[in-house]
């Protein structure tokens, strides 16, 4: 009498059971993640504050978010709409080296503590950086989203996100770069992975983090550009336009060069863009924080040679503080002279 082989149906049931368990796990994980997002004000189905703009952006929504009470910047820092008479406001614009999520702290956070407050003076420092942002983003973001914040001082810290626009056929608004899939939010892409992220917010979050970690390697796959004069001209123009907009609305501007590890500083384009920053600072008579000249030790940078370790962030904050402390004193003195503050 022949014995029956039940291995085939048994394997099928096990596979079905595994699929059911995996599906249930994914649903629970998705539900848990959406619940967390909802509890933090980012909505259950989608973030009601997510940026919609007539101009391009990256996967990072630009700061601030607007509420009836005021303006919400990184790490949920609230800047009230009503500015106090003795208040000095500083907005820090830049890219990922301003956001500094990799180090879990930013130089903007440290600056506010370093500049200090007392009964006669309140200094607020807001982080306006965005992952992948360039001077084009800062120009639009300042003009359309941050003037209401009534900044006394703005800092502008850009380089690499501008010069990488030269990796493609150049256009003055950098859309040649920011329409590439690497920079687009998944909701603006097509294909199976993009469709998955439109259904699963957890998948979207995970893929964002993977993409951020892969960024240095993906950028380095491009051939080094030899001709970047058009891009450099636009970079100079953007910096001067930012300064003009800020000055027209009563804000002082501080420029900063981009530091990097030695392998990055050997690149001609990196050096040239820093020289452009120095030239604009001199031409426009604005203070310069020359980070490239002072922050060079390998311990200050992650493996990508650009983003900062916590120690690097602390050094950046220290260099900014050396320049900003004197400017803050000048602003405080002007407020007192105008009769805004009674000592």
Short mmCIF file of C-alpha atoms in Angstrom, two decimals:
data_model
loop_
_atom_site.label_atom_id
_atom_site.label_comp_id
_atom_site.label_asym_id
_atom_site.label_seq_id
_atom_site.Cartn_x
_atom_site.Cartn_y
_atom_site.Cartn_z
CA UNK A 1 0.00 0.00 0.00
CA UNK A 2 1.49 3.38 -1.09
CA UNK A 3 1.76 6.20 1.47
CA UNK A 4 0.44 9.58 0.53
CA UNK A 5 2.80 12.54 0.29
CA UNK A 6 1.29 15.58 2.03
CA UNK A 7 4.41 17.74 1.74
CA UNK A 8 3.04 19.76 -1.20
CA UNK A 9 -0.23 20.90 0.42
CA UNK A 10 1.57 21.31 3.77
CA UNK A 11 4.09 23.70 2.28
CA UNK A 12 1.28 25.62 0.64
CA UNK A 13 -0.54 26.06 3.94
CA UNK A 14 2.66 27.18 5.64
CA UNK A 15 3.34 29.69 2.88
CA UNK A 16 -0.21 31.03 3.12
CA UNK A 17 0.09 31.28 6.91
CA UNK A 18 3.41 33.14 6.53
CA UNK A 19 1.86 35.59 4.05
CA UNK A 20 -1.07 36.22 6.40
CA UNK A 21 1.25 36.82 9.37
CA UNK A 22 3.54 39.09 7.31
CA UNK A 23 0.56 41.07 6.01
CA UNK A 24 -0.84 41.43 9.52
CA UNK A 25 2.57 42.59 10.81
CA UNK A 26 2.86 45.19 8.03
CA UNK A 27 -0.65 46.45 8.72
CA UNK A 28 0.03 46.76 12.45
CA UNK A 29 3.36 48.50 11.77
CA UNK A 30 1.70 50.89 9.33
CA UNK A 31 -1.13 51.58 11.78
CA UNK A 32 1.37 52.19 14.57
CA UNK A 33 3.45 54.57 12.46
CA UNK A 34 0.40 56.52 11.30
CA UNK A 35 -0.84 56.76 14.89
CA UNK A 36 2.51 58.19 15.92
CA UNK A 37 2.41 60.70 13.06
CA UNK A 38 -1.13 61.71 13.99
CA UNK A 39 -0.15 62.23 17.63
CA UNK A 40 2.72 64.50 16.54
CA UNK A 41 0.44 66.67 14.40
CA UNK A 42 1.36 65.20 11.02
CA UNK A 43 -2.03 63.67 10.22
CA UNK A 44 -3.17 60.05 9.97
CA UNK A 45 -3.55 59.87 6.19
CA UNK A 46 -1.16 62.63 5.14
CA UNK A 47 0.59 65.60 6.66
CA UNK A 48 -1.80 68.57 6.45
CA UNK A 49 1.22 70.89 6.64
CA UNK A 50 3.03 69.32 3.68
CA UNK A 51 4.36 71.93 1.32
CA UNK A 52 2.64 72.81 -1.93
CA UNK A 53 4.35 75.43 -4.03
CA UNK A 54 4.41 76.95 -7.51
CA UNK A 55 8.19 76.47 -7.29
CA UNK A 56 10.16 73.24 -7.04
CA UNK A 57 11.11 71.72 -3.72
CA UNK A 58 12.76 68.55 -2.49
CA UNK A 59 11.41 65.81 -0.25
CA UNK A 60 12.01 68.14 2.73
CA UNK A 61 9.16 70.57 3.42
CA UNK A 62 10.54 74.09 3.85
CA UNK A 63 10.24 75.79 7.20
CA UNK A 64 8.22 77.23 8.75
CA UNK A 65 4.81 75.65 9.18
CA UNK A 66 2.19 78.30 9.83
CA UNK A 67 -0.26 78.32 12.74
CA UNK A 68 -2.52 80.95 14.30
CA UNK A 69 0.01 81.28 17.11
CA UNK A 70 3.09 81.71 14.96
CA UNK A 71 5.74 79.92 12.92
CA UNK A 72 6.96 76.38 13.63
CA UNK A 73 10.55 75.60 12.69
CA UNK A 74 12.69 72.46 13.04
CA UNK A 75 12.33 70.48 16.26
CA UNK A 76 8.89 72.09 16.72
CA UNK A 77 10.38 75.40 17.81
CA UNK A 78 7.58 77.98 17.87
CA UNK A 79 8.28 81.59 17.00
CA UNK A 80 5.25 83.73 17.99
CA UNK A 81 3.74 86.07 15.43
CA UNK A 82 4.02 88.98 17.83
CA UNK A 83 7.62 90.04 18.29
CA UNK A 84 8.58 91.39 21.70
CA UNK A 85 10.25 94.83 21.86
CA UNK A 86 13.49 93.43 23.27
CA UNK A 87 13.55 90.34 21.07
CA UNK A 88 16.30 89.60 18.52
CA UNK A 89 15.43 87.00 15.90
CA UNK A 90 17.97 85.01 13.88
CA UNK A 91 17.00 82.67 11.03
CA UNK A 92 19.58 80.10 9.85
CA UNK A 93 19.15 79.12 6.19
CA UNK A 94 20.98 76.27 4.49
CA UNK A 95 20.86 72.63 3.43
CA UNK A 96 21.42 69.36 5.27
CA UNK A 97 24.47 70.75 7.10
CA UNK A 98 22.13 73.29 8.66
CA UNK A 99 19.38 70.77 9.48
CA UNK A 100 21.98 68.39 10.97
CA UNK A 101 19.60 65.52 11.76
CA UNK A 102 22.53 63.09 11.46
CA UNK A 103 24.19 64.64 14.52
CA UNK A 104 20.80 65.01 16.29
CA UNK A 105 21.57 68.63 17.08
CA UNK A 106 22.10 71.74 14.99
CA UNK A 107 24.33 74.77 15.36
CA UNK A 108 21.13 76.86 15.50
CA UNK A 109 20.16 75.02 18.70
CA UNK A 110 23.57 75.66 20.22
CA UNK A 111 23.73 79.28 19.06
CA UNK A 112 20.61 80.25 20.95
CA UNK A 113 22.18 78.94 24.15
CA UNK A 114 25.54 80.57 23.43
CA UNK A 115 24.09 83.99 22.66
CA UNK A 116 22.12 83.86 25.88
CA UNK A 117 19.18 85.79 27.26
CA UNK A 118 18.63 88.09 30.20
CA UNK A 119 15.89 90.38 31.47
CA UNK A 120 16.79 93.02 28.87
CA UNK A 121 17.29 90.82 25.81
CA UNK A 122 15.62 87.76 24.28
CA UNK A 123 17.51 86.03 21.45
CA UNK A 124 15.66 83.44 19.35
CA UNK A 125 17.53 81.34 16.76
CA UNK A 126 15.45 79.31 14.28
CA UNK A 127 16.68 76.52 11.99
CA UNK A 128 15.29 77.13 8.48
CA UNK A 129 17.46 74.53 6.72
CA UNK A 130 16.13 71.87 4.36
CA UNK A 131 17.60 68.57 3.20
CA UNK A 132 19.07 69.14 -0.25
CA UNK A 133 18.24 72.86 -0.29
CA UNK A 134 20.25 75.32 -2.37
CA UNK A 135 20.38 79.12 -2.61
CA UNK A 136 17.45 78.91 -5.03
CA UNK A 137 15.32 77.36 -2.28
CA UNK A 138 16.54 79.87 0.30
CA UNK A 139 15.77 82.82 -1.99
CA UNK A 140 12.17 81.68 -2.51
CA UNK A 141 11.73 80.52 1.06
CA UNK A 142 12.96 83.82 2.48
CA UNK A 143 10.89 85.97 0.15
CA UNK A 144 7.62 84.02 0.35
CA UNK A 145 7.60 82.24 3.71
CA UNK A 146 9.89 83.90 6.25
CA UNK A 147 9.58 87.67 5.99
CA UNK A 148 6.67 87.65 8.44
CA UNK A 149 9.02 86.25 11.07
CA UNK A 150 10.66 89.71 11.22
CA UNK A 151 14.23 88.43 11.42
CA UNK A 152 16.90 90.83 12.60
CA UNK A 153 19.67 88.60 11.24
CA UNK A 154 19.73 85.75 8.73
CA UNK A 155 22.63 83.36 8.15
CA UNK A 156 23.16 81.80 4.72
CA UNK A 157 25.20 78.59 4.55
CA UNK A 158 25.33 76.99 1.07
CA UNK A 159 27.76 75.50 -1.44
CA UNK A 160 27.50 71.85 -2.42
CA UNK A 161 23.80 71.74 -3.28
CA UNK A 162 24.42 74.60 -5.69
CA UNK A 163 27.50 73.24 -7.38
CA UNK A 164 25.98 69.79 -7.92
CA UNK A 165 23.45 71.48 -10.23
CA UNK A 166 26.32 71.51 -12.72
CA UNK A 167 26.19 67.71 -12.98
CA UNK A 168 23.32 68.02 -15.48
CA UNK A 169 22.71 70.37 -18.39
CA UNK A 170 22.43 73.59 -16.43
CA UNK A 171 19.29 75.72 -16.05
CA UNK A 172 19.24 78.90 -13.90
CA UNK A 173 16.44 77.69 -11.59
CA UNK A 174 18.25 74.36 -10.93
CA UNK A 175 15.21 72.43 -12.18
CA UNK A 176 17.68 70.38 -14.24
CA UNK A 177 18.81 68.93 -10.90
CA UNK A 178 15.70 68.95 -8.74
CA UNK A 179 13.49 67.22 -11.33
CA UNK A 180 15.76 64.18 -11.13
CA UNK A 181 14.19 61.20 -9.34
CA UNK A 182 16.84 61.32 -6.64
CA UNK A 183 15.62 64.73 -5.46
CA UNK A 184 11.90 64.41 -6.11
CA UNK A 185 9.49 63.36 -3.41
CA UNK A 186 8.17 59.86 -4.07
CA UNK A 187 4.68 61.23 -4.60
CA UNK A 188 5.99 62.96 -7.74
CA UNK A 189 7.62 59.81 -9.15
CA UNK A 190 6.22 56.89 -11.13
CA UNK A 191 6.84 53.15 -10.82
CA UNK A 192 6.13 50.35 -8.32
CA UNK A 193 8.24 51.76 -5.48
CA UNK A 194 6.68 55.21 -5.83
CA UNK A 195 3.20 53.68 -5.82
CA UNK A 196 4.02 51.74 -2.66
CA UNK A 197 5.04 54.95 -0.87
CA UNK A 198 1.76 56.58 -1.86
CA UNK A 199 -0.06 53.78 -0.02
CA UNK A 200 2.33 53.25 2.90
CA UNK A 201 3.69 56.18 4.87
CA UNK A 202 5.97 53.80 6.76
CA UNK A 203 7.54 52.63 3.48
CA UNK A 204 7.97 56.26 2.47
CA UNK A 205 9.78 57.05 5.72
CA UNK A 206 12.09 54.01 5.46
CA UNK A 207 12.97 54.74 1.83
CA UNK A 208 13.73 58.39 2.67
CA UNK A 209 16.23 57.26 5.30
CA UNK A 210 17.83 54.73 2.95
CA UNK A 211 18.13 57.36 0.26
CA UNK A 212 19.72 59.83 2.67
CA UNK A 213 22.32 57.25 3.69
CA UNK A 214 23.10 56.47 0.05
CA UNK A 215 23.43 60.13 -0.88
CA UNK A 216 27.24 60.48 -0.76
CA UNK A 217 27.80 57.40 -2.94
CA UNK A 218 25.12 58.41 -5.44
CA UNK A 219 26.56 61.90 -5.83
CA UNK A 220 30.07 60.57 -6.31
CA UNK A 221 29.01 58.44 -9.27
CA UNK A 222 28.85 61.55 -11.47
CA UNK A 223 31.84 62.57 -13.53
CA UNK A 224 33.53 65.62 -12.12
CA UNK A 225 32.44 68.66 -14.10
CA UNK A 226 35.12 70.79 -15.70
CA UNK A 227 32.94 73.70 -16.84
CA UNK A 228 30.81 75.32 -14.17
CA UNK A 229 30.98 79.04 -14.94
CA UNK A 230 27.22 79.34 -15.62
CA UNK A 231 26.37 77.62 -12.37
CA UNK A 232 28.83 79.75 -10.45
CA UNK A 233 27.36 82.91 -11.98
CA UNK A 234 23.88 81.85 -10.86
CA UNK A 235 25.16 81.01 -7.38
CA UNK A 236 26.64 84.51 -7.09
CA UNK A 237 23.40 86.03 -8.35
CA UNK A 238 21.31 84.05 -5.86
CA UNK A 239 23.47 85.10 -2.93
CA UNK A 240 23.23 88.76 -3.89
CA UNK A 241 19.46 88.45 -4.38
CA UNK A 242 19.06 86.91 -0.93
CA UNK A 243 21.03 89.80 0.57
CA UNK A 244 18.92 92.34 -1.34
CA UNK A 245 15.62 90.82 -0.19
CA UNK A 246 16.81 90.61 3.41
CA UNK A 247 18.08 94.19 3.47
CA UNK A 248 14.87 95.49 1.89
CA UNK A 249 13.01 94.12 4.89
CA UNK A 250 15.39 95.23 7.61
CA UNK A 251 17.39 92.03 8.12
CA UNK A 252 21.16 91.79 8.35
CA UNK A 253 22.88 88.95 6.50
CA UNK A 254 25.80 86.75 7.49
CA UNK A 255 27.35 84.44 4.89
CA UNK A 256 29.29 81.25 5.63
CA UNK A 257 31.65 79.12 3.56
CA UNK A 258 31.25 75.35 3.43
CA UNK A 259 33.84 73.25 5.31
CA UNK A 260 34.75 69.74 4.27
CA UNK A 261 37.29 67.00 4.79
CA UNK A 262 40.51 67.17 2.78
CA UNK A 263 39.25 64.95 -0.08
CA UNK A 264 36.37 67.37 -0.68
CA UNK A 265 38.61 70.42 -0.44
CA UNK A 266 40.74 69.07 -3.27
CA UNK A 267 37.86 69.52 -5.71
CA UNK A 268 38.25 72.62 -7.84
CA UNK A 269 34.50 73.28 -7.98
CA UNK A 270 34.13 73.09 -4.19
CA UNK A 271 36.97 75.55 -3.68
CA UNK A 272 35.64 77.90 -6.38
CA UNK A 273 32.17 78.09 -4.87
CA UNK A 274 33.65 78.96 -1.49
CA UNK A 275 35.66 81.70 -3.17
CA UNK A 276 32.42 83.03 -4.65
CA UNK A 277 30.95 83.27 -1.15
CA UNK A 278 33.97 85.23 0.03
CA UNK A 279 33.78 87.55 -2.99
CA UNK A 280 30.07 88.27 -2.45
CA UNK A 281 30.63 88.94 1.25
CA UNK A 282 33.30 91.51 0.38
CA UNK A 283 31.33 93.03 -2.49
CA UNK A 284 28.16 93.40 -0.42
CA UNK A 285 30.00 94.30 2.81
CA UNK A 286 28.37 91.55 4.85
CA UNK A 287 30.05 89.56 7.65
CA UNK A 288 31.58 86.23 6.72
CA UNK A 289 31.96 83.10 8.84
CA UNK A 290 34.81 81.36 7.02
CA UNK A 291 34.11 77.82 8.22
CA UNK A 292 36.16 76.26 5.42
CA UNK A 293 39.30 77.95 6.73
CA UNK A 294 38.83 76.85 10.34
CA UNK A 295 36.96 73.52 10.42
CA UNK A 296 39.17 70.92 8.74
CA UNK A 297 39.94 68.10 11.17
CA UNK A 298 38.64 64.65 10.08
CA UNK A 299 36.94 64.15 13.46
CA UNK A 300 34.47 66.90 12.59
CA UNK A 301 33.03 65.02 9.59
CA UNK A 302 31.12 61.83 8.89
CA UNK A 303 32.32 59.32 6.28
CA UNK A 304 30.80 61.37 3.45
CA UNK A 305 33.43 64.11 4.14
CA UNK A 306 30.73 66.80 4.36
CA UNK A 307 28.14 66.23 7.08
CA UNK A 308 29.13 66.91 10.65
CA UNK A 309 29.67 64.79 13.70
CA UNK A 310 28.34 66.24 16.94
CA UNK A 311 31.78 67.69 17.59
CA UNK A 312 31.70 69.26 14.14
CA UNK A 313 28.32 70.88 14.87
CA UNK A 314 29.73 72.30 18.08
CA UNK A 315 32.65 73.81 16.19
CA UNK A 316 30.34 75.34 13.58
CA UNK A 317 28.24 76.89 16.36
CA UNK A 318 31.39 78.28 17.96
CA UNK A 319 32.53 79.91 14.71
CA UNK A 320 29.10 81.42 14.07
CA UNK A 321 29.01 82.69 17.64
CA UNK A 322 32.29 84.59 17.19
CA UNK A 323 30.71 86.67 14.44
CA UNK A 324 27.10 86.84 15.60
CA UNK A 325 27.75 87.87 19.18
CA UNK A 326 28.98 91.31 18.09
CA UNK A 327 26.13 91.76 15.61
CA UNK A 328 23.58 90.86 18.28
CA UNK A 329 25.05 93.57 20.50
CA UNK A 330 24.74 96.08 17.65
CA UNK A 331 21.10 95.14 17.04
CA UNK A 332 20.34 95.44 20.77
CA UNK A 333 21.94 98.88 20.84
CA UNK A 334 19.92 99.99 17.81
CA UNK A 335 16.71 98.77 19.44
CA UNK A 336 17.52 100.81 22.53
CA UNK A 337 18.34 103.89 20.45
CA UNK A 338 15.05 103.64 18.58
CA UNK A 339 13.26 103.50 21.91
CA UNK A 340 12.05 99.94 21.41
CA UNK A 341 13.66 98.88 24.66
CA UNK A 342 13.66 100.75 27.95
CA UNK A 343 16.57 99.83 30.18
#
